[in-house]
Amino acid sequence: MEVSALELPIHKHPLYPSTRFLYARCEGCRVRGHIYGGYRCNDSGCYNNASPGGWFHKECGESPSEINHPSHPEHPLTFNAKTGYKRCHLCGRLIRSGYCCAICHFVIDMACAQKPPPPPAIEHPMFHEHSVVRTKEAPLMDPCKICKSLIDEGYPYECLTCKDVFHLDCVNQSREVNHSSHSSHILDFFTSESLPENAEKTCILCGEESAHVLYHCSKCNFSICIDCKRNPPPLTVQHTKTHRHTLSLLARRVSFTCNVCGMQGDRSPYSCIQCSFLVHRDCIDLPRVININRHDHRISLTDHIGYRGNLKCGVCHQSVNQYCGGYTCSTCPDFVVHSSCPTKHRVWDGVELQGIPEEEEVIPPFKVVGNNLIKHFSHENHILRLESDGTSTRDEKTRCEACVSPVYSDPVYSCEQCGFILHETCANLPRKKRLPFRNIQFKLYAPNMDSYEAFECYACKTMFSGFRYKAYRISIDSLLSQRNEDESDASNADEEDAEDDDESGASRQVPWERFLIRLDWLFKIGYC
């Protein structure tokens, strides 16, 4: 990698400086929100399908191992990455890491360590007519009076007169703000209901639609959410791999085509006026070389895909703009992916591979021991012979040991000693394969032929007893691994065949429609 890793006390793995923009939970302060630059971990163990992990705010990544904090002036506080589940003495959040006093067992989280301690009471809060006090009682999932979102963790402020509760960050924020993204006018605090019907009610910066409150300029119809008010994006970004010139924030509603991913945008791109270059903020500092769970080879980021025919993205299956950038595979020229899809759809394993040598080891499923003779890993005691002339016709009871489907007159490898048989295509299944259910490689396993143990396929939820691809506790029927997730036509044909064969009960039924619906569901909830 061109950027050098840093050994920082906050994390067990080396951390790399990053210019990426993303919405994630910082692994230091554990606050979920927008991260503009900072540090990232390049270990796949710190990244998962549910949300991008291994990211740190710049301030959190550079936090010292020991601090003196005004909330505990008696002793220094030392950073502990494994405090166990304890409550921060200042905000009341449950934390697993933070700054601790070895003498007093006083502990605060990293977010509180970076700011002064909150006052026990606020006599004249900005957003309430009565004074409010901090309560040390656990929150009862009540909504904050200001932002209307639930107070599901931490100690809130409470009005003893009205019994209203408030987030710490909400109760004392200003009603007017001079914001860096809109320096020409002051932004005023509004509830969404109080704005005119045609007023902008989505954040110009991040696109978040505010159901309750926002900051708004009535002259320009410019609105931002509370999160962007507290944590504004930088006005300029310097990242030469994205663009050779400095990029400036264009904070307004504007339709554009991103020069990096080729997809449409509708607000606040970063721009280079000199080059007429426009880019989504999420497309700045994308990983250069990666693995995704839709392809078995590495893919590399290019700034110009070029003409390759009418290709579809290998992740979202939408058209790819040949005049913009994207990911391509050096081995498979017809495989392309939008630049933004690997990180947006969480199909990336989180590891930047640029500068990391590619593993050349490929474990073949069999050894060739003679002319049309192999020794397969699933049947090492005997030799299998290829029968590919198509003259042998078998009944429905003769089934492939891998996919458990009838072989009929298909080319097969068979054992003359014990009747073991494999489709030629099944015999060539790779020992390792990437599948859209986890961001790691799955390994191919063959069942014990003496046990006939059945497994539930994670994808289609049917029981099967053939070869399976396995990762962690997930087992995938090897038959599904041979199909493309877009094969709806084949899906319908298979279902019709299954209905025809149902009367005899001989053929194996594969619920393709159920599988495809479940796969689509997995995409939507972020497992794929």
Short mmCIF file of C-alpha atoms in Angstrom, two decimals:
data_model
loop_
_atom_site.label_atom_id
_atom_site.label_comp_id
_atom_site.label_asym_id
_atom_site.label_seq_id
_atom_site.Cartn_x
_atom_site.Cartn_y
_atom_site.Cartn_z
CA MET A 1 0.00 0.00 0.00
CA GLU A 2 1.18 3.52 -0.74
CA VAL A 3 -0.06 4.94 2.55
CA SER A 4 1.82 3.78 5.60
CA ALA A 5 0.08 2.08 8.50
CA LEU A 6 0.19 3.50 12.00
CA GLU A 7 0.37 1.56 15.25
CA LEU A 8 -2.07 3.40 17.49
CA PRO A 9 -3.06 2.44 21.06
CA ILE A 10 -6.77 2.54 20.26
CA HIS A 11 -6.79 -0.58 18.06
CA LYS A 12 -5.14 -3.99 17.93
CA HIS A 13 -4.43 -3.79 14.17
CA PRO A 14 -2.48 -1.16 12.22
CA LEU A 15 -4.62 1.77 11.06
CA TYR A 16 -4.40 3.53 7.70
CA PRO A 17 -5.22 7.21 7.06
CA SER A 18 -8.29 7.55 4.84
CA THR A 19 -10.14 10.29 2.96
CA ARG A 20 -13.29 8.19 2.63
CA PHE A 21 -16.75 9.59 3.39
CA LEU A 22 -19.14 7.10 4.93
CA TYR A 23 -21.91 6.64 7.45
CA ALA A 24 -20.73 4.20 10.10
CA ARG A 25 -20.14 3.66 13.80
CA CYS A 26 -16.73 4.86 14.89
CA GLU A 27 -14.94 2.01 16.63
CA GLY A 28 -13.41 4.48 19.08
CA CYS A 29 -16.22 6.64 20.43
CA ARG A 30 -18.93 4.18 19.26
CA VAL A 31 -20.99 7.09 17.89
CA ARG A 32 -22.84 6.36 14.66
CA GLY A 33 -22.75 9.13 12.09
CA HIS A 34 -20.87 10.60 9.16
CA ILE A 35 -17.13 10.02 9.14
CA TYR A 36 -15.19 12.39 6.89
CA GLY A 37 -11.68 11.05 6.63
CA GLY A 38 -10.03 9.45 9.63
CA TYR A 39 -8.53 6.01 9.96
CA ARG A 40 -9.51 2.54 8.83
CA CYS A 41 -8.46 -0.98 9.72
CA ASN A 42 -7.50 -3.20 6.78
CA ASP A 43 -8.24 -6.48 8.55
CA SER A 44 -11.32 -8.37 7.34
CA GLY A 45 -12.10 -9.46 10.90
CA CYS A 46 -13.08 -5.87 11.72
CA TYR A 47 -15.55 -5.66 8.83
CA ASN A 48 -18.91 -7.39 8.54
CA ASN A 49 -22.00 -7.59 6.32
CA ALA A 50 -24.32 -5.73 8.66
CA SER A 51 -22.33 -2.47 8.78
CA PRO A 52 -18.87 -1.31 7.77
CA GLY A 53 -16.56 -1.72 10.74
CA GLY A 54 -12.97 -0.83 11.51
CA TRP A 55 -13.42 2.94 10.96
CA PHE A 56 -12.34 5.72 13.31
CA HIS A 57 -12.79 9.46 13.45
CA LYS A 58 -9.44 11.18 13.06
CA GLU A 59 -9.68 12.48 16.64
CA CYS A 60 -10.53 9.02 17.98
CA GLY A 61 -7.80 7.26 16.03
CA GLU A 62 -5.20 9.66 17.38
CA SER A 63 -6.43 9.53 20.98
CA PRO A 64 -3.55 9.24 23.48
CA SER A 65 -3.17 6.26 25.74
CA GLU A 66 -3.43 8.45 28.85
CA ILE A 67 -5.30 11.71 29.57
CA ASN A 68 -6.12 14.09 32.39
CA HIS A 69 -9.82 14.94 32.32
CA PRO A 70 -11.61 17.69 34.31
CA SER A 71 -14.33 15.22 35.31
CA HIS A 72 -11.77 13.30 37.36
CA PRO A 73 -8.90 15.64 38.29
CA GLU A 74 -7.60 13.41 41.07
CA HIS A 75 -5.97 10.78 38.84
CA PRO A 76 -5.00 10.28 35.19
CA LEU A 77 -7.21 8.08 33.02
CA THR A 78 -5.74 5.28 30.89
CA PHE A 79 -7.29 3.95 27.71
CA ASN A 80 -8.55 0.38 28.04
CA ALA A 81 -9.79 -1.40 24.90
CA LYS A 82 -11.61 -4.03 26.98
CA THR A 83 -13.35 -2.49 29.94
CA GLY A 84 -16.16 -5.03 29.92
CA TYR A 85 -19.70 -3.70 29.80
CA LYS A 86 -19.72 -0.61 32.04
CA ARG A 87 -21.61 2.66 32.10
CA CYS A 88 -19.81 5.88 31.32
CA HIS A 89 -19.89 8.01 34.46
CA LEU A 90 -20.70 11.12 32.41
CA CYS A 91 -23.23 10.16 29.73
CA GLY A 92 -24.47 6.82 31.02
CA ARG A 93 -23.88 4.87 27.82
CA LEU A 94 -22.92 1.22 28.08
CA ILE A 95 -19.37 0.92 26.77
CA ARG A 96 -16.84 -1.83 26.10
CA SER A 97 -13.79 0.44 25.90
CA GLY A 98 -12.86 3.81 27.31
CA TYR A 99 -10.65 5.73 29.69
CA CYS A 100 -10.42 4.24 33.17
CA CYS A 101 -8.96 5.18 36.51
CA ALA A 102 -7.09 2.24 37.96
CA ILE A 103 -7.61 3.54 41.51
CA CYS A 104 -11.22 4.72 41.58
CA HIS A 105 -12.76 2.53 38.85
CA PHE A 106 -13.99 5.73 37.23
CA VAL A 107 -14.65 5.20 33.50
CA ILE A 108 -15.72 7.45 30.63
CA ASP A 109 -16.19 6.70 26.96
CA MET A 110 -14.04 8.22 24.23
CA ALA A 111 -16.70 10.70 23.11
CA CYS A 112 -16.92 12.17 26.61
CA ALA A 113 -13.14 12.18 26.93
CA GLN A 114 -12.91 14.62 24.01
CA LYS A 115 -15.12 17.33 25.53
CA PRO A 116 -15.79 19.01 28.88
CA PRO A 117 -18.10 17.22 31.31
CA PRO A 118 -21.79 18.12 30.90
CA PRO A 119 -23.25 20.42 33.56
CA PRO A 120 -25.50 18.78 36.16
CA ALA A 121 -28.20 21.34 35.34
CA ILE A 122 -28.91 24.02 32.71
CA GLU A 123 -30.77 26.97 34.13
CA HIS A 124 -31.69 28.64 30.83
CA PRO A 125 -31.62 26.05 28.05
CA MET A 126 -31.96 27.28 24.46
CA PHE A 127 -34.92 25.06 23.65
CA HIS A 128 -37.03 25.01 26.80
CA GLU A 129 -38.68 27.57 29.04
CA HIS A 130 -37.73 25.80 32.29
CA SER A 131 -34.43 24.70 33.71
CA VAL A 132 -33.42 21.08 33.13
CA VAL A 133 -31.34 18.67 35.19
CA ARG A 134 -29.31 15.58 34.40
CA THR A 135 -30.89 12.35 35.54
CA LYS A 136 -28.89 9.25 36.35
CA GLU A 137 -31.83 6.96 35.74
CA ALA A 138 -31.70 4.59 32.81
CA PRO A 139 -33.77 5.94 29.87
CA LEU A 140 -37.28 4.60 29.40
CA MET A 141 -37.21 4.77 25.59
CA ASP A 142 -38.93 8.17 25.72
CA PRO A 143 -38.61 10.50 22.72
CA CYS A 144 -36.49 13.62 22.98
CA LYS A 145 -38.75 16.67 23.06
CA ILE A 146 -36.63 18.41 20.42
CA CYS A 147 -35.50 15.86 17.79
CA LYS A 148 -38.33 13.37 18.53
CA SER A 149 -36.01 10.36 18.32
CA LEU A 150 -35.93 7.86 21.18
CA ILE A 151 -33.50 8.27 24.04
CA ASP A 152 -32.43 4.66 24.05
CA GLU A 153 -29.10 5.07 25.83
CA GLY A 154 -27.30 7.51 28.08
CA TYR A 155 -28.44 9.88 30.79
CA PRO A 156 -30.96 12.46 29.49
CA TYR A 157 -31.79 15.93 30.72
CA GLU A 158 -35.22 16.24 32.29
CA CYS A 159 -37.54 19.12 33.06
CA LEU A 160 -38.93 18.53 36.54
CA THR A 161 -41.87 20.81 35.76
CA CYS A 162 -43.00 19.37 32.40
CA LYS A 163 -41.43 15.92 32.75
CA ASP A 164 -40.06 16.31 29.22
CA VAL A 165 -36.72 14.65 28.45
CA PHE A 166 -33.96 15.77 26.11
CA HIS A 167 -30.77 14.46 24.57
CA LEU A 168 -27.66 16.05 25.95
CA ASP A 169 -26.73 17.33 22.47
CA CYS A 170 -30.22 18.65 21.73
CA VAL A 171 -31.24 20.64 24.78
CA ASN A 172 -28.66 23.39 24.53
CA GLN A 173 -28.02 23.78 20.83
CA SER A 174 -28.60 27.21 19.27
CA ARG A 175 -31.70 28.26 17.37
CA GLU A 176 -29.56 30.02 14.76
CA VAL A 177 -26.31 28.87 13.24
CA ASN A 178 -23.70 30.20 10.83
CA HIS A 179 -22.89 27.03 8.91
CA SER A 180 -19.83 26.49 6.76
CA SER A 181 -21.88 24.94 3.95
CA HIS A 182 -24.12 28.04 3.63
CA SER A 183 -22.08 31.02 4.70
CA SER A 184 -24.25 33.58 2.87
CA HIS A 185 -27.17 33.38 5.31
CA ILE A 186 -27.97 32.27 8.85
CA LEU A 187 -29.80 28.95 9.19
CA ASP A 188 -32.77 28.89 11.58
CA PHE A 189 -34.14 25.96 13.54
CA PHE A 190 -37.52 24.70 12.28
CA THR A 191 -39.80 21.80 12.86
CA SER A 192 -40.76 20.07 9.63
CA GLU A 193 -44.45 20.77 10.25
CA SER A 194 -43.86 24.52 10.53
CA LEU A 195 -42.25 24.82 7.08
CA PRO A 196 -44.32 25.50 3.94
CA GLU A 197 -45.36 22.46 1.94
CA ASN A 198 -42.95 23.25 -0.91
CA ALA A 199 -39.97 23.89 1.38
CA GLU A 200 -36.92 21.62 1.23
CA LYS A 201 -37.31 19.01 3.97
CA THR A 202 -34.39 16.76 3.11
CA CYS A 203 -30.82 17.57 4.02
CA ILE A 204 -29.04 19.22 1.09
CA LEU A 205 -25.75 17.69 2.25
CA CYS A 206 -26.51 14.03 3.05
CA GLY A 207 -30.01 13.51 1.63
CA GLU A 208 -31.52 12.47 4.96
CA GLU A 209 -35.22 13.26 5.09
CA SER A 210 -36.09 14.92 8.36
CA ALA A 211 -39.44 13.92 9.78
CA HIS A 212 -39.16 16.34 12.70
CA VAL A 213 -36.54 19.10 12.82
CA LEU A 214 -33.91 20.74 10.64
CA TYR A 215 -32.00 23.96 10.07
CA HIS A 216 -33.33 25.98 7.16
CA CYS A 217 -32.63 29.10 5.12
CA SER A 218 -35.96 30.57 4.01
CA LYS A 219 -34.30 32.79 1.39
CA CYS A 220 -32.53 29.97 -0.46
CA ASN A 221 -34.74 27.01 0.48
CA PHE A 222 -31.62 25.37 1.89
CA SER A 223 -31.97 22.77 4.66
CA ILE A 224 -29.60 20.58 6.65
CA CYS A 225 -30.23 17.92 9.28
CA ILE A 226 -29.06 18.14 12.88
CA ASP A 227 -26.27 15.61 12.26
CA CYS A 228 -24.78 17.69 9.42
CA LYS A 229 -25.17 20.83 11.51
CA ARG A 230 -23.03 19.26 14.25
CA ASN A 231 -20.63 17.46 11.92
CA PRO A 232 -20.36 19.35 8.61
CA PRO A 233 -18.51 17.88 5.63
CA PRO A 234 -15.21 19.55 4.68
CA LEU A 235 -15.44 22.35 2.11
CA THR A 236 -12.45 21.00 0.17
CA VAL A 237 -10.90 17.56 -0.27
CA GLN A 238 -7.47 16.69 -1.60
CA HIS A 239 -7.17 13.13 -2.92
CA THR A 240 -5.04 12.79 -6.02
CA LYS A 241 -6.11 9.22 -6.81
CA THR A 242 -9.69 10.44 -7.18
CA HIS A 243 -8.75 13.66 -9.01
CA ARG A 244 -5.50 15.52 -9.51
CA HIS A 245 -6.93 18.88 -8.37
CA THR A 246 -8.49 19.96 -5.10
CA LEU A 247 -12.21 19.18 -4.99
CA SER A 248 -14.68 21.74 -3.60
CA LEU A 249 -18.09 21.10 -2.07
CA LEU A 250 -21.01 22.36 -4.17
CA ALA A 251 -23.64 22.51 -1.44
CA ARG A 252 -26.89 22.69 -3.34
CA ARG A 253 -29.52 20.66 -5.19
CA VAL A 254 -28.07 19.80 -8.59
CA SER A 255 -28.53 16.86 -10.98
CA PHE A 256 -25.25 15.40 -12.16
CA THR A 257 -23.53 12.25 -13.39
CA CYS A 258 -20.69 11.16 -11.13
CA ASN A 259 -17.44 10.92 -13.10
CA VAL A 260 -16.21 8.12 -10.84
CA CYS A 261 -19.16 5.69 -10.76
CA GLY A 262 -21.28 6.90 -13.70
CA MET A 263 -24.43 6.99 -11.56
CA GLN A 264 -26.80 9.92 -11.15
CA GLY A 265 -26.72 12.27 -8.17
CA ASP A 266 -29.10 15.00 -7.07
CA ARG A 267 -27.24 17.05 -4.46
CA SER A 268 -23.95 18.41 -3.09
CA PRO A 269 -21.25 16.84 -5.24
CA TYR A 270 -17.57 17.66 -4.90
CA SER A 271 -16.40 19.44 -8.01
CA CYS A 272 -13.41 20.64 -9.96
CA ILE A 273 -14.58 23.60 -12.06
CA GLN A 274 -11.37 23.59 -14.08
CA CYS A 275 -12.00 20.02 -15.31
CA SER A 276 -15.83 19.93 -15.12
CA PHE A 277 -15.35 17.01 -12.78
CA LEU A 278 -18.21 16.03 -10.42
CA VAL A 279 -18.16 13.20 -7.89
CA HIS A 280 -20.42 11.82 -5.16
CA ARG A 281 -18.78 12.35 -1.81
CA ASP A 282 -19.13 8.60 -1.20
CA CYS A 283 -17.00 7.94 -4.32
CA ILE A 284 -13.92 9.77 -3.02
CA ASP A 285 -10.99 7.53 -1.99
CA LEU A 286 -12.61 4.25 -3.03
CA PRO A 287 -10.49 1.10 -2.51
CA ARG A 288 -8.30 0.37 -5.53
CA VAL A 289 -8.05 -3.45 -5.54
CA ILE A 290 -10.63 -5.62 -3.76
CA ASN A 291 -12.43 -8.94 -3.52
CA ILE A 292 -16.24 -9.03 -3.59
CA ASN A 293 -18.63 -11.90 -2.94
CA ARG A 294 -19.99 -11.76 -6.49
CA HIS A 295 -16.79 -12.81 -8.22
CA ASP A 296 -13.94 -15.25 -7.67
CA HIS A 297 -11.13 -12.94 -8.87
CA ARG A 298 -9.79 -9.63 -7.67
CA ILE A 299 -11.26 -6.54 -9.29
CA SER A 300 -9.45 -3.23 -9.77
CA LEU A 301 -10.71 0.35 -9.91
CA THR A 302 -10.20 2.18 -13.19
CA ASP A 303 -11.12 5.76 -14.07
CA HIS A 304 -12.38 4.72 -17.53
CA ILE A 305 -14.10 1.42 -18.30
CA GLY A 306 -14.18 1.88 -22.08
CA TYR A 307 -16.44 0.11 -24.52
CA ARG A 308 -17.01 -3.54 -23.64
CA GLY A 309 -20.45 -4.11 -25.14
CA ASN A 310 -23.77 -3.70 -23.39
CA LEU A 311 -22.56 -4.83 -19.98
CA LYS A 312 -24.42 -4.87 -16.67
CA CYS A 313 -22.94 -4.26 -13.23
CA GLY A 314 -22.05 -7.53 -11.52
CA VAL A 315 -23.62 -6.30 -8.27
CA CYS A 316 -26.74 -4.21 -9.02
CA HIS A 317 -27.26 -5.52 -12.61
CA GLN A 318 -27.89 -2.00 -13.98
CA SER A 319 -26.20 -0.63 -17.09
CA VAL A 320 -22.60 0.55 -16.76
CA ASN A 321 -21.46 3.87 -18.24
CA GLN A 322 -18.43 3.14 -20.43
CA TYR A 323 -17.23 6.75 -20.20
CA CYS A 324 -16.86 6.67 -16.40
CA GLY A 325 -14.90 4.65 -13.91
CA GLY A 326 -15.65 1.27 -12.40
CA TYR A 327 -14.17 -2.00 -11.24
CA THR A 328 -12.93 -4.50 -13.82
CA CYS A 329 -11.46 -7.99 -13.70
CA SER A 330 -8.19 -8.63 -15.54
CA THR A 331 -9.15 -12.30 -15.97
CA CYS A 332 -12.80 -11.84 -17.03
CA PRO A 333 -13.11 -8.90 -19.48
CA ASP A 334 -16.92 -9.05 -19.42
CA PHE A 335 -17.16 -8.55 -15.65
CA VAL A 336 -17.59 -4.93 -14.55
CA VAL A 337 -18.97 -3.28 -11.43
CA HIS A 338 -20.04 0.28 -10.71
CA SER A 339 -17.44 2.08 -8.61
CA SER A 340 -19.91 2.72 -5.80
CA CYS A 341 -21.59 -0.70 -5.65
CA PRO A 342 -19.01 -2.74 -3.65
CA THR A 343 -19.14 -0.36 -0.68
CA LYS A 344 -22.80 0.66 -1.05
CA HIS A 345 -24.16 -2.90 -1.22
CA ARG A 346 -21.69 -4.34 1.29
CA VAL A 347 -20.35 -7.07 -0.93
CA TRP A 348 -16.73 -6.14 -0.19
CA ASP A 349 -14.77 -7.91 2.55
CA GLY A 350 -13.29 -4.60 3.74
CA VAL A 351 -9.69 -5.33 2.73
CA GLU A 352 -7.78 -3.03 0.37
CA LEU A 353 -5.52 -5.37 -1.61
CA GLN A 354 -3.37 -2.85 -3.45
CA GLY A 355 0.24 -3.73 -2.72
CA ILE A 356 -0.68 -7.13 -1.24
CA PRO A 357 0.54 -10.04 -3.42
CA GLU A 358 -2.21 -12.23 -4.78
CA GLU A 359 -2.33 -15.77 -3.45
CA GLU A 360 -1.47 -18.07 -6.32
CA GLU A 361 -2.44 -21.27 -4.52
CA VAL A 362 -5.44 -22.90 -6.18
CA ILE A 363 -6.40 -26.30 -4.80
CA PRO A 364 -7.78 -28.41 -7.67
CA PRO A 365 -10.77 -30.66 -6.90
CA PHE A 366 -9.04 -33.67 -8.44
CA LYS A 367 -5.75 -35.03 -9.76
CA VAL A 368 -5.46 -36.32 -13.31
CA VAL A 369 -3.98 -39.83 -13.09
CA GLY A 370 -4.47 -41.01 -16.67
CA ASN A 371 -6.39 -40.54 -19.90
CA ASN A 372 -9.92 -39.56 -18.75
CA LEU A 373 -9.01 -40.81 -15.25
CA ILE A 374 -9.04 -38.70 -12.09
CA LYS A 375 -8.77 -39.06 -8.35
CA HIS A 376 -11.37 -36.72 -6.82
CA PHE A 377 -10.96 -35.27 -3.31
CA SER A 378 -14.40 -36.65 -2.37
CA HIS A 379 -13.53 -40.21 -3.39
CA GLU A 380 -9.82 -40.67 -2.93
CA ASN A 381 -9.89 -44.45 -2.49
CA HIS A 382 -10.87 -45.20 -6.09
CA ILE A 383 -10.22 -43.88 -9.58
CA LEU A 384 -13.05 -42.18 -11.50
CA ARG A 385 -13.37 -42.55 -15.27
CA LEU A 386 -14.94 -39.94 -17.58
CA GLU A 387 -17.92 -41.11 -19.65
CA SER A 388 -18.70 -38.34 -22.12
CA ASP A 389 -19.92 -40.08 -25.26
CA GLY A 390 -23.59 -39.70 -24.26
CA THR A 391 -24.42 -43.25 -25.24
CA SER A 392 -25.09 -44.46 -21.69
CA THR A 393 -28.62 -43.74 -20.50
CA ARG A 394 -29.36 -44.22 -16.83
CA ASP A 395 -32.62 -44.26 -14.94
CA GLU A 396 -33.73 -41.61 -12.45
CA LYS A 397 -32.40 -43.57 -9.51
CA THR A 398 -28.78 -42.99 -10.62
CA ARG A 399 -27.84 -39.69 -9.07
CA CYS A 400 -24.81 -37.45 -8.84
CA GLU A 401 -23.26 -37.59 -5.37
CA ALA A 402 -22.62 -33.83 -5.46
CA CYS A 403 -25.92 -32.27 -6.58
CA VAL A 404 -28.11 -35.37 -5.89
CA SER A 405 -29.81 -34.92 -9.28
CA PRO A 406 -30.36 -37.68 -11.90
CA VAL A 407 -27.50 -37.99 -14.36
CA TYR A 408 -29.39 -39.52 -17.33
CA SER A 409 -27.01 -39.30 -20.31
CA ASP A 410 -24.92 -36.36 -19.04
CA PRO A 411 -21.12 -36.60 -19.10
CA VAL A 412 -20.07 -38.09 -15.78
CA TYR A 413 -17.13 -39.39 -13.81
CA SER A 414 -17.95 -42.83 -12.43
CA CYS A 415 -16.28 -45.38 -10.19
CA GLU A 416 -16.33 -48.89 -11.59
CA GLN A 417 -15.74 -50.42 -8.15
CA CYS A 418 -18.51 -48.90 -6.03
CA GLY A 419 -20.96 -47.02 -8.23
CA PHE A 420 -19.87 -43.53 -7.07
CA ILE A 421 -20.78 -41.03 -9.78
CA LEU A 422 -20.38 -37.28 -10.38
CA HIS A 423 -21.54 -34.99 -13.15
CA GLU A 424 -18.51 -33.71 -15.03
CA THR A 425 -19.54 -30.17 -14.09
CA CYS A 426 -19.90 -31.12 -10.41
CA ALA A 427 -16.51 -32.81 -10.41
CA ASN A 428 -15.02 -29.49 -11.52
CA LEU A 429 -16.56 -27.43 -8.72
CA PRO A 430 -13.78 -25.28 -7.19
CA ARG A 431 -12.63 -26.10 -3.67
CA LYS A 432 -13.02 -22.43 -2.73
CA LYS A 433 -15.64 -20.04 -4.03
CA ARG A 434 -17.12 -16.64 -3.21
CA LEU A 435 -20.88 -16.60 -2.69
CA PRO A 436 -23.26 -13.72 -1.92
CA PHE A 437 -24.01 -14.76 1.66
CA ARG A 438 -20.79 -13.78 3.43
CA ASN A 439 -17.81 -11.65 2.50
CA ILE A 440 -15.34 -14.52 2.78
CA GLN A 441 -14.53 -17.56 0.68
CA PHE A 442 -16.66 -20.65 1.11
CA LYS A 443 -15.00 -24.06 1.11
CA LEU A 444 -16.41 -27.10 -0.65
CA TYR A 445 -17.18 -30.10 1.54
CA ALA A 446 -18.22 -33.58 0.49
CA PRO A 447 -20.45 -35.60 2.84
CA ASN A 448 -19.44 -38.83 4.46
CA MET A 449 -20.95 -41.39 2.09
CA ASP A 450 -21.61 -43.75 4.99
CA SER A 451 -23.59 -41.27 7.09
CA TYR A 452 -25.98 -39.66 4.56
CA GLU A 453 -26.22 -36.63 6.83
CA ALA A 454 -28.64 -33.93 5.62
CA PHE A 455 -28.11 -30.18 5.90
CA GLU A 456 -30.39 -27.18 5.52
CA CYS A 457 -29.38 -24.89 2.70
CA TYR A 458 -29.07 -21.31 3.98
CA ALA A 459 -30.33 -19.91 0.66
CA CYS A 460 -33.42 -21.96 -0.19
CA LYS A 461 -34.13 -23.49 3.26
CA THR A 462 -34.48 -27.02 1.88
CA MET A 463 -32.70 -30.09 3.23
CA PHE A 464 -29.99 -31.62 1.05
CA SER A 465 -27.34 -34.31 1.40
CA GLY A 466 -24.87 -33.60 -1.39
CA PHE A 467 -21.79 -31.41 -1.66
CA ARG A 468 -22.00 -28.13 0.17
CA TYR A 469 -20.11 -24.87 0.38
CA LYS A 470 -19.53 -23.91 3.97
CA ALA A 471 -18.38 -20.79 5.84
CA TYR A 472 -18.83 -20.40 9.57
CA ARG A 473 -22.13 -22.20 10.26
CA ILE A 474 -23.63 -21.48 6.86
CA SER A 475 -24.06 -24.32 4.38
CA ILE A 476 -25.03 -23.70 0.75
CA ASP A 477 -26.21 -26.46 -1.57
CA SER A 478 -23.53 -26.86 -4.25
CA LEU A 479 -26.25 -26.97 -6.90
CA LEU A 480 -27.21 -23.38 -6.14
CA SER A 481 -23.60 -22.26 -6.42
CA GLN A 482 -23.66 -23.26 -10.09
CA ARG A 483 -26.60 -20.99 -10.92
CA ASN A 484 -26.68 -17.30 -11.66
CA GLU A 485 -28.98 -15.32 -9.40
CA ASP A 486 -30.61 -13.74 -12.50
CA GLU A 487 -31.79 -17.01 -14.03
CA SER A 488 -35.50 -16.37 -13.64
CA ASP A 489 -36.30 -18.10 -16.92
CA ALA A 490 -34.44 -21.20 -15.81
CA SER A 491 -36.23 -20.86 -12.49
CA ASN A 492 -39.62 -21.13 -14.14
CA ALA A 493 -38.53 -24.04 -16.30
CA ASP A 494 -37.18 -25.93 -13.31
CA GLU A 495 -40.44 -25.43 -11.44
CA GLU A 496 -42.45 -26.81 -14.36
CA ASP A 497 -40.16 -29.83 -14.54
CA ALA A 498 -40.50 -30.29 -10.80
CA GLU A 499 -44.27 -30.29 -11.09
CA ASP A 500 -44.12 -32.91 -13.86
CA ASP A 501 -41.83 -35.11 -11.82
CA ASP A 502 -43.74 -34.70 -8.59
CA GLU A 503 -46.16 -37.51 -9.41
CA SER A 504 -43.40 -40.10 -9.44
CA GLY A 505 -41.51 -38.47 -6.60
CA ALA A 506 -38.28 -39.35 -8.33
CA SER A 507 -36.63 -36.04 -9.28
CA ARG A 508 -35.14 -33.65 -6.82
CA GLN A 509 -37.20 -30.46 -6.60
CA VAL A 510 -35.31 -27.20 -6.41
CA PRO A 511 -37.50 -24.25 -5.26
CA TRP A 512 -35.91 -21.64 -7.52
CA GLU A 513 -38.57 -19.01 -7.02
CA ARG A 514 -38.22 -19.32 -3.26
CA PHE A 515 -34.46 -19.10 -3.57
CA LEU A 516 -34.56 -15.99 -5.76
CA ILE A 517 -37.08 -14.24 -3.52
CA ARG A 518 -34.93 -15.00 -0.48
CA LEU A 519 -31.79 -13.82 -2.26
CA ASP A 520 -33.50 -10.55 -3.14
CA TRP A 521 -34.54 -10.20 0.50
CA LEU A 522 -30.96 -10.81 1.63
CA PHE A 523 -29.79 -8.03 -0.71
CA LYS A 524 -32.28 -5.58 0.77
CA ILE A 525 -31.42 -6.21 4.41
CA GLY A 526 -27.69 -6.01 3.77
CA TYR A 527 -26.58 -9.63 4.12
CA CYS A 528 -25.37 -9.68 0.52
#
